[in-house]
Amino acid sequence: MKPPTLPELVQLERLLEARSPHVDARVAAEVRLPGGQTFPLYVIALGNPAPETPAIGFFGGVHGLERIGADVVIAFLHHLVMRLSWDAMLHRQLEHLRLVFMPVVNPGGMWQGTRANPRGVDLMRNAPVDAVEAVAPLVGGQRVSARLPWYRGVAQAAMELESRAVCDLAAAELLARPFSLALDCHSGFGARDRIWFPYAHTRAPFAHLAEMHALQEVFTGCHHHHPYLFEPQSRQYLAHGDLWDFLHLRACATPERVFLPLTLEMGSWLWVKKNPRQLFSRDGLFNPLIAHRQQRVLRRHLPLLDFLCRATCSYAGWLPRDGARVAHHARALDAWYR
């Protein structure tokens, strides 16, 4: 049986073939397609594995239609791997930082051209977390049928293989450390790039609101003309089963540790506005279809991902403590929860 091909996996495998000895790569699981073929779920790691080292994780391709998210993560990984042969400053940074990547979380969905995985489950509605307030019909997650979008899966069933792989990687490489951060790259909402943080299952502020406000303030100070809108996801909609809500709640069981999950939601409506013909393509609703626009997107987010690595490595320099934490919390409530 001829194995299926996926451009993102081909690009990733070529990069791994040329990798340096400083890059660890493994297959976390195999995703089976209806025809019996399989795709690998790759996990790539760089930097210091010591448990006291802060860590950051980059994730893409959770929704199969949103290929640009995987492209952004692969482009950043390529940027780092190419620097390893000559950049002494990067090696010094990696002595004090752990980076992990799962660039293509849902290869089966990407191959089929669907939001969900091959079993029809929306991976970002699949965690065992129920919204405590009313959610919008369908988009908030439903258990009626896998033939309808935003299907959560069968109640009380184990999470999907891909969802479990994300959670296992987060548990092993992120949640056990004193400080960790995650960035999950998506597209398709609005005409502006947004950086969302928990929660999706409630409009109540989450436990690390002060830390999130401090991170946003440091980023804005360094990149004064950045294009992003920072906000809790709950300002836009609520949903059941959010993986990052589930993982943050799990991390809160150890209060002395800080885990900040972020979602980069690239505003695809702007691409449609510039090229209205994309409305007639399912891929066009979520991805820039013209080559120069895709290249621009891949350049556009590189400073953000690089900053997040630096902020993770140097978290002790900006993480608020005592009175500063109280002040950040108050300003965050005023900015995001008025």
PDB file of C-alpha atoms in Angstrom, residues 28-30 41 102 105 119 123 126 157-171 243 246-247 250:
ATOM      1  CA  ALA A  28       4.831  10.071  19.744  1.00  0.00           C
ATOM      2  CA  ALA A  29       2.064   8.072  18.011  1.00  0.00           C
ATOM      3  CA  GLU A  30       0.778   6.893  14.641  1.00  0.00           C
ATOM      4  CA  LEU A  41       2.939  12.478  15.172  1.00  0.00           C
ATOM      5  CA  MET A 102       4.466  19.253  17.873  1.00  0.00           C
ATOM      6  CA  VAL A 105      -1.026  17.621  15.688  1.00  0.00           C
ATOM      7  CA  ARG A 119     -12.733   9.921  13.423  1.00  0.00           C
ATOM      8  CA  LEU A 123      -9.548  17.932  18.985  1.00  0.00           C
ATOM      9  CA  ASN A 126     -12.217  16.829  23.109  1.00  0.00           C
ATOM     10  CA  ALA A 157     -14.785   8.069  26.367  1.00  0.00           C
ATOM     11  CA  ALA A 158     -11.013   8.413  26.396  1.00  0.00           C
ATOM     12  CA  MET A 159      -9.600  11.413  24.572  1.00  0.00           C
ATOM     13  CA  GLU A 160      -8.568  10.979  20.950  1.00  0.00           C
ATOM     14  CA  LEU A 161      -5.058   9.752  20.265  1.00  0.00           C
ATOM     15  CA  GLU A 162      -3.933  13.177  19.016  1.00  0.00           C
ATOM     16  CA  SER A 163      -5.387  14.977  22.047  1.00  0.00           C
ATOM     17  CA  ARG A 164      -3.711  12.515  24.391  1.00  0.00           C
ATOM     18  CA  ALA A 165      -0.393  13.053  22.608  1.00  0.00           C
ATOM     19  CA  VAL A 166      -0.620  16.825  23.215  1.00  0.00           C
ATOM     20  CA  CYS A 167      -1.506  16.284  26.876  1.00  0.00           C
ATOM     21  CA  ASP A 168       1.235  13.688  27.392  1.00  0.00           C
ATOM     22  CA  LEU A 169       3.841  16.003  25.870  1.00  0.00           C
ATOM     23  CA  ALA A 170       2.633  18.921  27.993  1.00  0.00           C
ATOM     24  CA  ALA A 171       2.681  16.780  31.160  1.00  0.00           C
ATOM     25  CA  LEU A 243      -7.409  21.263  25.674  1.00  0.00           C
ATOM     26  CA  PHE A 246      -7.873  21.242  30.734  1.00  0.00           C
ATOM     27  CA  LEU A 247      -4.082  21.456  30.935  1.00  0.00           C
ATOM     28  CA  ARG A 250      -4.263  20.394  35.752  1.00  0.00           C
TER      29      ARG A 250
END
